[in-house]
Tab-separated table of C-alpha atoms and ligand atoms in Angstrom:
chain	number	residue	atom	x	y	z
O	944	MET	CA	-4.819	-36.778	-58.113
O	945	PRO	CA	-1.902	-35.830	-55.808
O	946	THR	CA	1.372	-35.001	-57.582
O	947	PRO	CA	3.999	-37.714	-57.047
O	948	ILE	CA	7.383	-36.301	-56.057
O	949	ILE	CA	10.799	-37.391	-54.869
O	950	LEU	CA	12.433	-34.800	-52.623
O	951	ASP	CA	16.236	-34.706	-52.873
O	952	CYS	CA	17.572	-32.612	-50.029
O	953	ASP	CA	20.438	-31.583	-47.753
O	954	PRO	CA	18.709	-30.815	-44.405
O	955	GLY	CA	19.326	-28.037	-43.555
O	956	HIS	CA	16.725	-25.964	-41.754
O	957	ASP	CA	14.768	-24.912	-44.801
O	958	ASP	CA	14.975	-28.396	-46.340
O	959	VAL	CA	13.124	-29.669	-43.252
O	960	PHE	CA	10.200	-27.353	-44.008
O	961	ALA	CA	10.218	-28.577	-47.610
O	962	LEU	CA	9.978	-32.142	-46.287
O	963	TRP	CA	7.122	-31.181	-43.959
O	964	LEU	CA	5.245	-29.298	-46.688
O	965	ALA	CA	5.552	-32.331	-48.979
O	966	ALA	CA	4.456	-34.738	-46.258
O	967	GLY	CA	1.663	-32.561	-44.884
O	968	ASN	CA	-0.077	-31.279	-47.999
O	969	PRO	CA	-2.724	-33.557	-49.565
O	970	GLU	CA	-1.864	-32.393	-53.105
O	971	ILE	CA	1.542	-34.067	-52.839
O	972	ASP	CA	2.320	-37.781	-52.900
O	973	LEU	CA	5.785	-37.943	-51.328
O	974	ARG	CA	7.101	-41.187	-52.859
O	975	GLY	CA	10.636	-40.943	-51.481
O	976	VAL	CA	13.350	-38.800	-49.938
O	977	THR	CA	16.969	-38.830	-51.071
O	978	THR	CA	19.798	-36.995	-49.376
O	979	VAL	CA	22.859	-35.245	-50.718
O	980	SER	CA	25.856	-33.566	-49.134
O	981	GLY	CA	25.633	-29.795	-49.158
O	982	ASN	CA	24.582	-27.905	-46.064
O	983	GLY	CA	26.370	-30.649	-44.188
O	984	TYR	CA	28.293	-33.846	-44.759
O	985	LEU	CA	26.151	-36.707	-46.030
O	986	GLU	CA	26.031	-38.433	-42.647
O	987	HIS	CA	24.478	-35.296	-41.174
O	988	THR	CA	22.057	-34.431	-43.955
O	989	THR	CA	20.846	-38.036	-44.023
O	990	HIS	CA	20.472	-38.232	-40.250
O	991	ASN	CA	18.648	-34.903	-40.286
O	992	ALA	CA	16.192	-36.014	-42.971
O	993	ARG	CA	15.324	-39.030	-40.839
O	994	VAL	CA	14.964	-36.814	-37.769
O	995	ALA	CA	12.665	-34.387	-39.633
O	996	LEU	CA	10.346	-37.217	-40.697
O	997	THR	CA	10.512	-38.804	-37.229
O	998	VAL	CA	9.458	-35.551	-35.525
O	999	ALA	CA	6.586	-35.182	-38.016
O	1000	GLY	CA	5.453	-38.765	-37.532
O	1001	VAL	CA	6.067	-39.725	-41.156
O	1002	HIS	CA	7.204	-43.351	-41.261
O	1003	ASP	CA	5.991	-44.582	-44.646
O	1004	VAL	CA	8.411	-42.747	-46.937
O	1005	PRO	CA	11.752	-44.380	-47.871
O	1006	VAL	CA	14.906	-42.345	-47.202
O	1007	ALA	CA	18.074	-43.170	-49.140
O	1008	ALA	CA	21.482	-41.531	-48.992
O	1009	GLY	CA	23.184	-40.222	-52.100
O	1010	ALA	CA	26.371	-38.403	-52.993
O	1011	SER	CA	28.923	-37.652	-50.301
O	1012	GLY	CA	30.459	-34.926	-52.431
O	1013	PRO	CA	30.139	-32.958	-55.666
O	1014	LEU	CA	30.914	-34.491	-59.062
O	1015	LYS	CA	34.319	-32.874	-59.381
O	1016	ARG	CA	34.893	-30.431	-56.548
O	1017	THR	CA	35.526	-30.557	-52.806
O	1018	LEU	CA	32.573	-30.037	-50.473
O	1019	THR	CA	32.462	-27.074	-48.121
O	1020	PRO	CA	29.360	-27.478	-45.912
O	1021	ALA	CA	27.367	-24.349	-45.046
O	1022	SER	CA	28.098	-24.627	-41.331
O	1023	TRP	CA	28.089	-20.840	-41.069
O	1024	ILE	CA	24.320	-20.939	-41.578
O	1025	HIS	CA	23.183	-24.426	-40.573
O	1026	GLY	CA	25.698	-25.313	-37.861
O	1027	GLU	CA	28.249	-28.085	-37.578
O	1028	ASN	CA	25.612	-30.856	-37.726
O	1029	ALA	CA	23.655	-29.022	-40.466
O	1030	LEU	CA	20.615	-28.733	-38.174
O	1031	GLY	CA	21.726	-26.471	-35.363
O	1032	GLY	CA	19.349	-25.292	-32.654
O	1033	PRO	CA	17.071	-27.975	-31.235
O	1034	GLU	CA	18.237	-31.144	-29.540
O	1035	LEU	CA	17.753	-33.827	-32.188
O	1036	PRO	CA	15.789	-36.949	-31.186
O	1037	GLU	CA	17.050	-40.339	-32.279
O	1038	PRO	CA	15.351	-41.019	-35.633
O	1039	THR	CA	12.954	-43.966	-35.835
O	1040	VAL	CA	12.655	-43.584	-39.616
O	1041	PRO	CA	15.054	-46.184	-41.040
O	1042	LEU	CA	17.713	-45.631	-43.671
O	1043	ASP	CA	16.853	-47.444	-46.896
O	1044	PRO	CA	19.739	-49.695	-48.000
O	1045	ARG	CA	19.524	-48.464	-51.591
O	1046	SER	CA	21.526	-45.517	-52.874
O	1047	ALA	CA	19.693	-42.330	-53.829
O	1048	VAL	CA	20.028	-43.178	-57.523
O	1049	GLU	CA	18.759	-46.728	-56.956
O	1050	LEU	CA	15.761	-45.467	-54.976
O	1051	MET	CA	14.986	-42.852	-57.619
O	1052	ALA	CA	15.175	-45.527	-60.325
O	1053	ASP	CA	12.999	-48.002	-58.424
O	1054	LEU	CA	10.366	-45.361	-57.656
O	1055	LEU	CA	10.215	-44.109	-61.230
O	1056	GLU	CA	10.099	-47.633	-62.682
O	1057	ALA	CA	7.271	-48.552	-60.303
O	1058	SER	CA	5.255	-45.399	-60.979
O	1059	PRO	CA	2.453	-45.598	-63.552
O	1060	GLU	CA	2.875	-41.872	-64.145
O	1061	PRO	CA	5.888	-39.560	-64.415
O	1062	VAL	CA	7.295	-38.270	-61.126
O	1063	THR	CA	8.431	-34.740	-60.242
O	1064	LEU	CA	11.966	-34.434	-58.875
O	1065	VAL	CA	12.281	-31.691	-56.254
O	1066	PRO	CA	15.955	-31.087	-55.415
O	1067	THR	CA	16.576	-28.551	-52.642
O	1068	GLY	CA	20.334	-28.944	-52.411
O	1069	PRO	CA	23.240	-29.360	-54.800
O	1070	LEU	CA	22.216	-31.279	-57.946
O	1071	THR	CA	24.778	-34.068	-57.605
O	1072	ASN	CA	22.227	-36.873	-57.119
O	1073	VAL	CA	19.898	-35.664	-59.876
O	1074	ALA	CA	22.743	-35.224	-62.362
O	1075	THR	CA	24.120	-38.673	-61.503
O	1076	PHE	CA	20.667	-40.213	-61.887
O	1077	LEU	CA	20.162	-38.623	-65.331
O	1078	GLU	CA	23.598	-39.825	-66.444
O	1079	GLN	CA	23.284	-43.382	-65.075
O	1080	LYS	CA	19.593	-43.999	-65.875
O	1081	PRO	CA	18.980	-42.317	-69.244
O	1082	HIS	CA	16.131	-44.748	-70.007
O	1083	LEU	CA	14.180	-43.300	-67.068
O	1084	ARG	CA	14.308	-39.678	-68.218
O	1085	GLU	CA	10.850	-40.138	-69.722
O	1086	LYS	CA	9.515	-40.925	-66.231
O	1087	VAL	CA	10.697	-37.545	-64.928
O	1088	ARG	CA	7.726	-35.197	-65.155
O	1089	GLU	CA	9.801	-32.115	-64.306
O	1090	ILE	CA	12.526	-30.855	-62.006
O	1091	ILE	CA	11.735	-28.036	-59.564
O	1092	TRP	CA	15.054	-26.951	-58.057
O	1093	MET	CA	15.916	-24.513	-55.314
O	1094	GLY	CA	19.142	-22.982	-56.524
O	1095	GLY	CA	20.754	-20.230	-58.502
O	1096	SER	CA	19.702	-16.605	-58.691
O	1097	THR	CA	18.736	-14.037	-61.302
O	1098	GLY	CA	20.862	-11.574	-59.356
O	1099	ARG	CA	23.504	-11.712	-56.661
O	1100	GLY	CA	24.503	-14.919	-54.933
O	1101	ASN	CA	25.101	-15.894	-51.307
O	1102	VAL	CA	28.538	-17.446	-51.671
O	1103	GLY	CA	30.845	-14.743	-52.982
O	1104	ALA	CA	29.361	-12.146	-55.322
O	1105	TYR	CA	27.361	-14.253	-57.764
O	1106	PRO	CA	27.106	-17.998	-57.009
O	1107	GLU	CA	24.195	-19.314	-54.952
O	1108	PHE	CA	25.212	-22.095	-52.530
O	1109	ASN	CA	23.519	-25.137	-54.148
O	1110	ALA	CA	24.904	-24.261	-57.568
O	1111	TRP	CA	28.279	-23.281	-56.075
O	1112	VAL	CA	28.756	-26.656	-54.371
O	1113	ASP	CA	28.334	-28.510	-57.657
O	1114	PRO	CA	28.354	-26.284	-60.753
O	1115	GLU	CA	28.995	-29.260	-63.062
O	1116	ALA	CA	25.876	-31.024	-61.783
O	1117	ALA	CA	23.783	-27.878	-62.173
O	1118	ASP	CA	25.124	-27.423	-65.704
O	1119	LEU	CA	24.147	-31.011	-66.599
O	1120	VAL	CA	20.614	-30.518	-65.284
O	1121	VAL	CA	19.881	-27.191	-66.981
O	1122	ARG	CA	21.196	-28.678	-70.249
O	1123	SER	CA	19.184	-31.910	-69.810
O	1124	GLY	CA	16.293	-30.874	-72.002
O	1125	LEU	CA	13.894	-31.828	-69.204
O	1126	PRO	CA	11.383	-29.282	-67.847
O	1127	VAL	CA	13.308	-27.383	-65.180
O	1128	THR	CA	11.925	-24.705	-62.863
O	1129	MET	CA	14.561	-22.690	-61.020
O	1130	VAL	CA	13.670	-21.284	-57.591
O	1131	GLY	CA	16.532	-18.887	-56.998
O	1132	LEU	CA	17.516	-16.445	-54.288
O	1133	ASN	CA	15.662	-13.713	-56.154
O	1134	ILE	CA	12.348	-15.337	-55.159
O	1135	SER	CA	13.429	-17.152	-51.991
O	1136	HIS	CA	14.363	-13.853	-50.388
O	1137	GLN	CA	10.645	-12.988	-50.571
O	1138	ALA	CA	9.907	-15.833	-48.102
O	1139	LEU	CA	11.210	-14.008	-45.043
O	1140	ILE	CA	10.761	-15.527	-41.582
O	1141	THR	CA	9.127	-12.585	-39.823
O	1142	GLU	CA	8.023	-12.681	-36.189
O	1143	PRO	CA	4.357	-13.135	-37.232
O	1144	VAL	CA	5.444	-16.163	-39.286
O	1145	VAL	CA	7.209	-17.701	-36.299
O	1146	GLU	CA	4.142	-17.004	-34.155
O	1147	ARG	CA	1.875	-18.713	-36.734
O	1148	ILE	CA	4.056	-21.841	-36.668
O	1149	ALA	CA	4.192	-21.783	-32.864
O	1150	ALA	CA	0.418	-21.391	-32.672
O	1151	VAL	CA	-0.070	-24.697	-34.519
O	1152	GLY	CA	0.597	-26.218	-31.100
O	1153	ASN	CA	1.992	-29.620	-32.099
O	1154	ARG	CA	5.418	-31.249	-31.800
O	1155	THR	CA	6.346	-30.435	-35.375
O	1156	GLY	CA	5.490	-26.772	-34.915
O	1157	ALA	CA	7.452	-26.495	-31.691
O	1158	PHE	CA	10.498	-28.151	-33.279
O	1159	GLY	CA	10.072	-25.923	-36.307
O	1160	VAL	CA	10.128	-22.763	-34.189
O	1161	GLU	CA	13.491	-23.803	-32.740
O	1162	LEU	CA	14.792	-24.363	-36.260
O	1163	LEU	CA	13.523	-20.970	-37.436
O	1164	ARG	CA	15.060	-19.169	-34.458
O	1165	PHE	CA	18.477	-20.737	-35.104
O	1166	PHE	CA	18.301	-20.145	-38.868
O	1167	CYS	CA	17.392	-16.472	-38.368
O	1168	SER	CA	20.189	-16.035	-35.813
O	1169	THR	CA	22.856	-17.235	-38.220
O	1170	TYR	CA	21.403	-15.280	-41.136
O	1171	ASP	CA	21.474	-12.193	-38.920
O	1172	ALA	CA	25.082	-12.841	-37.913
O	1173	VAL	CA	26.367	-13.749	-41.383
O	1174	GLU	CA	24.191	-11.773	-43.810
O	1175	SER	CA	22.676	-9.096	-41.526
O	1176	MET	CA	19.281	-10.639	-42.334
O	1177	PRO	CA	17.477	-11.214	-39.001
O	1178	GLU	CA	14.460	-12.463	-40.958
O	1179	GLY	CA	16.062	-15.390	-42.747
O	1180	PRO	CA	14.694	-16.571	-46.125
O	1181	LEU	CA	13.041	-19.984	-46.045
O	1182	HIS	CA	14.252	-21.012	-49.498
O	1183	ASP	CA	13.466	-24.671	-50.051
O	1184	PRO	CA	9.710	-25.094	-49.384
O	1185	ILE	CA	8.954	-22.753	-52.302
O	1186	THR	CA	9.774	-25.656	-54.626
O	1187	VAL	CA	7.106	-27.859	-53.066
O	1188	ALA	CA	4.647	-24.950	-52.946
O	1189	ILE	CA	5.028	-24.606	-56.721
O	1190	ALA	CA	4.395	-28.342	-57.145
O	1191	ILE	CA	1.210	-27.880	-55.094
O	1192	ASP	CA	-0.054	-24.714	-56.797
O	1193	ARG	CA	1.684	-23.169	-59.806
O	1194	ALA	CA	-0.111	-19.895	-59.068
O	1195	VAL	CA	1.974	-19.404	-55.916
O	1196	ALA	CA	4.788	-18.029	-58.078
O	1197	THR	CA	5.156	-16.255	-61.384
O	1198	VAL	CA	7.769	-17.663	-63.743
O	1199	GLN	CA	9.518	-16.486	-66.882
O	1200	ARG	CA	10.955	-18.882	-69.426
O	1201	CYS	CA	14.574	-17.939	-70.123
O	1202	HIS	CA	17.850	-19.286	-71.361
O	1203	VAL	CA	20.016	-20.156	-68.354
O	1204	ASP	CA	23.676	-21.143	-68.334
O	1205	VAL	CA	25.651	-22.273	-65.294
O	1206	GLU	CA	29.206	-20.935	-65.069
O	1207	THR	CA	31.660	-23.785	-64.486
O	1208	GLN	CA	34.954	-22.155	-65.489
O	1209	GLY	CA	35.072	-18.893	-63.555
O	1210	GLU	CA	37.633	-18.425	-60.803
O	1211	PHE	CA	35.275	-16.091	-58.936
O	1212	THR	CA	31.948	-17.031	-60.531
O	1213	ALA	CA	31.784	-20.843	-60.664
O	1214	GLY	CA	28.164	-21.797	-59.944
O	1215	ALA	CA	26.705	-18.472	-61.024
O	1216	THR	CA	23.441	-18.960	-62.941
O	1217	CYS	CA	23.500	-16.672	-65.969
O	1218	VAL	CA	19.794	-15.967	-66.522
O	1219	ASP	CA	19.129	-14.198	-69.825
O	1220	LEU	CA	16.025	-12.417	-68.543
O	1221	HIS	CA	15.905	-10.025	-71.529
O	1222	ASP	CA	16.792	-12.624	-74.210
O	1223	MET	CA	19.901	-10.632	-75.110
O	1224	LEU	CA	21.486	-13.600	-76.896
O	1225	GLY	CA	18.420	-15.055	-78.593
O	1226	ARG	CA	19.094	-18.603	-77.429
O	1227	GLU	CA	16.459	-21.278	-76.873
O	1228	PRO	CA	14.926	-20.924	-73.377
O	1229	ASN	CA	15.624	-23.974	-71.194
O	1230	VAL	CA	14.416	-23.021	-67.714
O	1231	ASP	CA	11.267	-21.597	-66.108
O	1232	VAL	CA	12.702	-19.044	-63.712
O	1233	ALA	CA	10.539	-18.266	-60.680
O	1234	LEU	CA	10.279	-14.536	-60.096
O	1235	THR	CA	7.570	-13.440	-57.642
O	1236	LEU	CA	5.994	-15.262	-54.706
O	1237	ASP	CA	2.463	-15.045	-53.340
O	1238	VAL	CA	3.861	-14.682	-49.824
O	1239	ASP	CA	0.606	-15.036	-47.898
O	1240	ARG	CA	-0.377	-18.144	-49.849
O	1241	PHE	CA	3.086	-19.619	-49.309
O	1242	TRP	CA	3.044	-19.221	-45.531
O	1243	GLN	CA	-0.524	-20.521	-45.383
O	1244	LEU	CA	0.563	-23.682	-47.201
O	1245	VAL	CA	3.516	-24.140	-44.843
O	1246	THR	CA	1.448	-23.529	-41.703
O	1247	ASP	CA	-1.377	-25.818	-42.846
O	1248	ALA	CA	1.091	-28.612	-43.632
O	1249	VAL	CA	2.758	-28.385	-40.220
O	1250	ALA	CA	-0.692	-28.643	-38.645
O	1251	GLN	CA	-1.293	-31.939	-40.477
O	1252	LEU	CA	1.783	-33.516	-38.893
O	1253	ASP	CA	2.483	-34.843	-35.392
W	262	RIB	O1	21.256	-20.987	-51.073
W	262	RIB	C1	20.198	-21.563	-50.339
W	262	RIB	C2	20.216	-23.043	-50.465
W	262	RIB	O2	21.420	-23.551	-49.927
W	262	RIB	C3	19.101	-23.730	-49.666
W	262	RIB	O3	18.739	-24.920	-50.313
W	262	RIB	C4	19.749	-24.059	-48.364
W	262	RIB	O4	19.160	-25.198	-47.722
W	262	RIB	C5	21.133	-24.384	-48.810
W	262	RIB	O5	21.129	-25.737	-49.243
W	263	CA	CA1	18.802	-27.063	-49.111
């Protein structure tokens, strides 16, 4: 049976590939897409999610918009990586995928209530929507199978010294989720920086030969150009699809169960994920932390999914 998921995202170049992997792989039943502000303002991330599904020819998945900002802080979009519209590079076609009138939380609630089995939440942006859902719909926690989140890091961050962007945008939301008691898998920068967009990877996506692949190559080229300019990483890391790859095949990544805290008070460290890899403090583990990626398997999953789309 395919795994039912809701993908909560902030497209974002790598979020688009997470959407495509979820839509194109037969092991995943993409029940719904919700959008959150992060890489861009909500209007952009929502528009971009609809564009990504339009390009791929996916018209049977509801898309609902969520939080326009973090729980307590002010949003700073990652325009330095994703561009002013959060999907720099290609010319964006007008989306034909409609915007669902429900809010992200309402769509999540409706989908979980309607599902005979628990549903996996796959957030690939700040955790504002997921945290709000857990707070507002506590009776539906039992319908959450697990949460597989791209965010955090076991090491250095990408916004300042320690915080990773998704956790940095909304540390309070990330803190709520890691404390939720629900099964949480953290896909941090430590593993996402193993998913590097090399020239052979770009060539594999280009060789698919469809509209989705061609659009994807333009996204990858832009994403790598900004990573090169900002982080001196000409082979940018395609962070977000790793979450969906894990939902497809747990063997694609190794994980270690650890105690994780999210810093919410630090002047310089707010959003840092404090991963007790060596159990120094002897506290109850609360997160499965992804550590190593089967890189070949990952790119094969991504390429095969793109080939299943328009
Ligand atoms: O730090 C990487 C994360 O921040 C990715 O999810 C990327 O899309 C941005 O949201
Ligand atoms: Ca993202």
